[in-house]
């Protein structure tokens, strides 16, 4: 039964992650994933010490809103995934490529305030 429900969750998850250029994404679902994925353990309000909130990151990424090209998306995904020389965040590194890309697109669209 547990296996069945995780399969159902996985199937629902696939639907929630359309390929780039596919149907518009359901930001409420991505927001839920951020919550379920523990992003707010560090990026909540107030955030963990020295960690930006997801709203602050979204404000930084807003420069790309409406014109996020594939190369920029890839660069942001890579930075999230692999961090810098000084930061390796397990919760980031554990994300699949698609999940990371979805979170990036969501943050560019406004993150917690995306409509
Ligand atoms: C263990 C704490 C922790 C958790 C959990 C965490 N983060 Fe982070 N995150 C950080 C820290 C610290 C930074 C700033 C340093 C850095 O960029 O590596 C950061 C930076 C970021 C950035 C900015 C990267 C950049 O520089 O452009 C994004 C985007 C991000 N996190 C998304 C997420 C998402 C989405 C989740 C949930 C899947 C998540 N984080 C979970 C600690 C965390």
Coordinates of N, CA and C and ligand atoms in Angstrom, one line a residue:
X1 N 0.8 -1.2 0.0 CA 0.0 0.0 0.0 C 0.9 1.2 0.0
X2 N 1.9 1.2 0.8 CA 2.8 2.3 0.8 C 3.5 2.5 -0.6
X3 N 3.9 1.4 -1.2 CA 4.5 1.5 -2.5 C 3.5 2.1 -3.5
X4 N 2.2 1.6 -3.4 CA 1.2 2.1 -4.3 C 1.1 3.6 -4.2
X5 N 1.0 4.1 -2.9 CA 0.8 5.5 -2.8 C 2.0 6.3 -3.2
X6 N 3.2 5.7 -3.0 CA 4.4 6.5 -3.5 C 4.4 6.5 -5.0
X7 N 3.9 5.4 -5.6 CA 3.8 5.5 -7.1 C 2.8 6.5 -7.5
X8 N 1.7 6.6 -6.8 CA 0.7 7.6 -7.2 C 1.3 9.0 -7.0
X9 N 2.0 9.2 -5.9 CA 2.6 10.5 -5.7 C 3.6 10.8 -6.8
X10 N 4.4 9.8 -7.2 CA 5.4 10.0 -8.3 C 4.7 10.3 -9.6
X11 N 3.6 9.6 -9.9 CA 2.9 9.9 -11.1 C 2.3 11.3 -11.1
X12 N 1.8 11.8 -10.0 CA 1.2 13.1 -9.8 C 2.4 14.1 -10.0
X13 N 3.5 13.7 -9.5 CA 4.7 14.6 -9.6 C 5.1 14.8 -11.0
X14 N 5.1 13.8 -11.8 CA 5.5 13.9 -13.2 C 4.6 14.9 -13.9
X15 N 3.3 14.8 -13.6 CA 2.4 15.8 -14.2 C 2.6 17.2 -13.8
X16 N 3.2 17.3 -12.6 CA 3.4 18.7 -12.1 C 4.6 19.4 -12.6
X17 N 5.4 18.6 -13.4 CA 6.7 19.2 -13.9 C 6.7 19.1 -15.4
X18 N 6.0 20.0 -16.1 CA 6.0 20.0 -17.5 C 7.4 20.4 -18.1
X19 N 7.7 19.9 -19.2 CA 9.0 20.3 -19.8 C 8.9 21.8 -20.1
X20 N 10.1 22.4 -20.2 CA 10.2 23.8 -20.6 C 9.4 24.1 -21.9
X21 N 8.6 25.1 -21.9 CA 7.8 25.4 -23.1 C 6.5 24.6 -23.2
X22 N 6.3 23.7 -22.2 CA 5.0 23.0 -22.2 C 4.0 24.0 -21.5
X23 N 2.9 23.4 -21.1 CA 1.8 24.2 -20.4 C 2.4 25.0 -19.3
X24 N 1.8 26.1 -19.0 CA 2.2 26.9 -17.8 C 2.3 26.1 -16.6
X25 N 3.2 26.3 -15.7 CA 3.3 25.5 -14.5 C 2.4 26.0 -13.4
X26 N 2.0 25.1 -12.6 CA 1.1 25.3 -11.5 C 2.0 25.8 -10.3
X27 N 2.1 27.1 -10.1 CA 3.0 27.6 -9.1 C 2.6 27.1 -7.7
X28 N 1.3 26.9 -7.5 CA 0.8 26.5 -6.1 C 1.4 25.1 -5.8
X29 N 1.5 24.3 -6.9 CA 2.1 22.9 -6.7 C 3.6 23.0 -6.4
X30 N 4.3 23.9 -7.1 CA 5.7 24.1 -6.9 C 6.0 24.6 -5.4
X31 N 5.1 25.6 -5.0 CA 5.2 26.1 -3.7 C 5.0 25.0 -2.7
X32 N 4.1 24.1 -2.9 CA 3.9 23.0 -2.0 C 5.1 22.1 -1.9
X33 N 5.7 21.9 -3.1 CA 6.9 21.1 -3.1 C 8.1 21.8 -2.3
X34 N 8.1 23.1 -2.4 CA 9.2 23.8 -1.6 C 8.9 23.5 -0.1
X35 N 7.7 23.6 0.3 CA 7.3 23.4 1.7 C 7.6 21.9 2.1
X36 N 7.1 21.0 1.2 CA 7.3 19.6 1.5 C 8.8 19.2 1.5
X37 N 9.6 19.9 0.6 CA 11.0 19.6 0.4 C 11.9 20.2 1.5
X38 N 11.3 20.9 2.5 CA 12.1 21.4 3.6 C 12.8 22.7 3.3
X39 N 12.5 23.3 2.2 CA 13.3 24.5 1.8 C 13.1 25.6 2.9
X40 N 11.9 25.6 3.5 CA 11.7 26.7 4.5 C 12.4 26.4 5.9
X41 N 13.0 25.2 6.0 CA 13.8 25.0 7.2 C 14.9 26.0 7.3
X42 N 15.5 26.3 6.1 CA 16.6 27.3 6.1 C 16.1 28.6 5.5
X43 N 15.2 28.6 4.5 CA 14.8 29.8 3.8 C 13.5 30.4 4.3
X44 N 13.1 30.0 5.5 CA 11.8 30.5 6.0 C 11.9 32.0 6.4
X45 N 10.9 32.5 7.0 CA 10.9 33.9 7.5 C 10.6 33.9 9.0
X46 N 11.5 34.1 9.9 CA 12.9 34.5 9.6 C 13.7 33.3 9.1
X47 N 14.7 33.5 8.2 CA 15.5 32.4 7.7 C 16.5 31.9 8.7
X48 N 17.2 30.8 8.5 CA 18.3 30.4 9.3 C 19.4 31.5 9.1
X49 N 20.3 31.6 10.0 CA 21.3 32.7 10.0 C 22.0 32.7 8.7
X50 N 22.1 33.9 8.1 CA 22.9 34.1 6.9 C 22.3 33.4 5.6
X51 N 21.1 32.9 5.7 CA 20.5 32.3 4.6 C 19.4 33.3 4.0
X52 N 19.4 33.6 2.7 CA 18.4 34.5 2.2 C 17.0 33.8 2.2
X53 N 15.9 34.5 2.4 CA 14.6 33.9 2.3 C 14.3 33.7 0.9
X54 N 13.3 32.8 0.6 CA 13.0 32.5 -0.8 C 12.5 33.8 -1.5
X55 N 11.8 34.7 -0.7 CA 11.3 35.9 -1.3 C 12.5 36.8 -1.7
X56 N 13.6 36.8 -0.9 CA 14.8 37.6 -1.2 C 15.4 37.0 -2.5
X57 N 15.5 35.7 -2.6 CA 16.0 35.1 -3.8 C 15.2 35.5 -5.0
X58 N 13.8 35.4 -4.8 CA 12.9 35.7 -5.9 C 13.1 37.1 -6.4
X59 N 13.4 38.0 -5.4 CA 13.6 39.4 -5.8 C 14.9 39.6 -6.6
X60 N 15.9 38.8 -6.2 CA 17.1 38.8 -7.0 C 16.9 38.3 -8.4
X61 N 16.1 37.2 -8.5 CA 15.9 36.6 -9.8 C 14.9 37.3 -10.7
X62 N 14.2 38.3 -10.1 CA 13.2 39.0 -10.8 C 13.7 39.6 -12.1
X63 N 15.0 39.9 -12.2 CA 15.6 40.5 -13.4 C 15.3 39.6 -14.6
X64 N 15.1 38.3 -14.4 CA 15.0 37.4 -15.5 C 13.5 37.2 -15.8
X65 N 12.6 37.8 -15.0 CA 11.2 37.4 -15.2 C 10.7 37.8 -16.6
X66 N 10.0 36.8 -17.2 CA 9.4 37.0 -18.5 C 10.4 36.8 -19.6
X67 N 11.7 36.7 -19.3 CA 12.7 36.5 -20.4 C 13.8 35.5 -19.9
X68 N 13.4 34.4 -19.3 CA 14.4 33.5 -18.8 C 14.7 32.5 -20.0
X69 N 15.9 32.7 -20.6 CA 16.3 31.8 -21.6 C 16.9 30.5 -21.1
X70 N 17.1 29.5 -21.9 CA 17.5 28.2 -21.5 C 18.9 28.3 -20.9
X71 N 19.8 29.1 -21.4 CA 21.2 29.1 -20.9 C 21.2 29.7 -19.5
X72 N 20.4 30.8 -19.3 CA 20.4 31.4 -17.9 C 19.7 30.4 -17.0
X73 N 18.7 29.7 -17.4 CA 18.0 28.8 -16.5 C 19.0 27.7 -16.1
X74 N 19.8 27.2 -17.1 CA 20.8 26.2 -16.8 C 21.8 26.7 -15.8
X75 N 22.3 27.9 -16.0 CA 23.3 28.5 -15.1 C 22.8 28.6 -13.7
X76 N 21.5 29.0 -13.6 CA 20.9 29.1 -12.2 C 20.7 27.7 -11.6
X77 N 20.3 26.8 -12.4 CA 20.1 25.4 -11.9 C 21.5 24.9 -11.4
X78 N 22.5 25.1 -12.2 CA 23.9 24.6 -11.9 C 24.3 25.2 -10.6
X79 N 24.1 26.5 -10.4 CA 24.5 27.2 -9.2 C 23.8 26.6 -8.0
X80 N 22.5 26.4 -8.2 CA 21.7 25.9 -7.1 C 22.2 24.4 -6.7
X81 N 22.4 23.7 -7.8 CA 22.8 22.3 -7.6 C 24.1 22.1 -6.9
X82 N 25.1 22.8 -7.5 CA 26.5 22.5 -7.1 C 27.1 23.5 -6.2
X83 N 26.3 24.6 -5.9 CA 26.8 25.6 -5.0 C 28.1 26.3 -5.5
X84 N 28.8 26.8 -4.6 CA 30.1 27.4 -5.0 C 31.2 26.7 -4.2
X85 N 32.4 27.1 -4.4 CA 33.5 26.5 -3.7 C 33.3 26.4 -2.2
X86 N 32.5 27.4 -1.7 CA 32.4 27.5 -0.2 C 31.1 26.9 0.3
X87 N 30.1 26.6 -0.6 CA 28.9 26.2 -0.1 C 28.4 24.9 -0.8
X88 N 28.2 23.9 0.0 CA 27.6 22.7 -0.5 C 26.4 22.3 0.4
X89 N 25.3 22.5 -0.2 CA 24.0 22.3 0.6 C 23.4 21.0 0.1
X90 N 23.3 20.0 1.0 CA 22.8 18.7 0.7 C 21.4 18.8 0.1
X91 N 20.6 19.7 0.7 CA 19.2 19.8 0.2 C 19.1 20.3 -1.2
X92 N 20.1 21.0 -1.6 CA 20.2 21.5 -3.0 C 20.7 20.4 -3.9
X93 N 21.8 19.7 -3.5 CA 22.4 18.7 -4.3 C 21.5 17.5 -4.5
X94 N 20.6 17.3 -3.6 CA 19.7 16.1 -3.7 C 18.6 16.3 -4.8
X95 N 18.4 17.6 -5.2 CA 17.3 17.8 -6.2 C 17.6 17.2 -7.5
X96 N 16.6 16.7 -8.2 CA 16.8 16.2 -9.5 C 16.9 17.4 -10.4
X97 N 17.5 17.2 -11.6 CA 17.6 18.3 -12.5 C 16.3 19.0 -12.8
X98 N 15.2 18.2 -13.0 CA 13.9 18.8 -13.3 C 13.4 19.6 -12.1
X99 N 13.5 19.0 -10.9 CA 13.0 19.7 -9.7 C 13.8 21.0 -9.5
X100 N 15.1 21.0 -9.7 CA 15.9 22.2 -9.5 C 15.4 23.2 -10.6
X101 N 15.2 22.8 -11.8 CA 14.8 23.8 -12.9 C 13.4 24.3 -12.5
X102 N 12.5 23.5 -12.0 CA 11.2 24.0 -11.6 C 11.3 25.0 -10.5
X103 N 12.1 24.8 -9.5 CA 12.2 25.7 -8.4 C 12.8 27.0 -9.0
X104 N 13.8 26.9 -9.9 CA 14.4 28.2 -10.5 C 13.3 29.0 -11.2
X105 N 12.5 28.3 -12.1 CA 11.5 29.0 -12.8 C 10.4 29.6 -11.9
X106 N 10.1 28.9 -10.8 CA 9.2 29.4 -9.8 C 9.7 30.7 -9.2
X107 N 11.0 30.6 -8.8 CA 11.6 31.8 -8.1 C 11.7 33.0 -9.0
X108 N 12.0 32.7 -10.3 CA 12.0 33.8 -11.3 C 10.6 34.4 -11.4
X109 N 9.6 33.5 -11.3 CA 8.2 34.0 -11.5 C 7.7 34.7 -10.2
X110 N 8.5 34.7 -9.1 CA 8.1 35.4 -7.9 C 8.2 34.5 -6.7
X111 N 8.5 33.3 -6.9 CA 8.6 32.4 -5.7 C 7.3 32.3 -4.9
X112 N 7.4 32.6 -3.6 CA 6.2 32.5 -2.8 C 5.1 33.4 -3.2
X113 N 5.4 34.5 -4.0 CA 4.4 35.4 -4.5 C 4.1 35.2 -6.0
X114 N 4.6 34.1 -6.6 CA 4.3 33.8 -8.0 C 2.8 33.6 -8.2
X115 N 2.3 34.2 -9.3 CA 0.9 34.0 -9.6 C 0.8 33.4 -11.0
Ligands
LIG1 C1 20.3 23.4 5.1 C2 19.8 24.7 4.7 C3 19.1 24.9 3.4 C4 18.1 24.2 2.8 C5 17.3 23.1 3.5 C6 17.8 24.8 1.5 N1 18.7 25.8 1.3 FE1 18.7 26.9 -0.4 N2 20.3 28.0 0.3 C7 20.9 27.7 1.6 C8 22.0 28.7 1.7 C9 22.9 28.8 2.9 C10 22.1 29.5 0.6 C11 23.0 30.6 0.2 C12 24.4 30.1 -0.1 C13 24.4 29.4 -1.5 O1 23.9 30.0 -2.4 O2 24.9 28.3 -1.6 C14 21.0 29.0 -0.3 C15 20.7 29.5 -1.5 C16 19.7 29.1 -2.3 C17 19.4 29.7 -3.6 C18 20.2 30.8 -4.3 C19 21.3 30.3 -5.2 C20 22.0 31.4 -5.9 O3 23.0 31.9 -5.4 O4 21.4 31.9 -6.9 C21 18.3 29.1 -4.1 C22 17.6 29.3 -5.4 C23 17.9 28.1 -3.1 N3 18.7 28.1 -2.1 C24 16.8 27.2 -3.2 C25 16.5 26.3 -2.3 C26 15.3 25.4 -2.5 C27 14.4 25.4 -3.7 C28 15.3 24.5 -1.4 C29 14.4 23.4 -1.1 C30 14.5 22.3 -2.0 C31 16.4 24.9 -0.5 N4 17.1 26.0 -1.1 C32 16.8 24.3 0.7 C33 20.5 26.8 2.5 C34 19.5 25.9 2.4

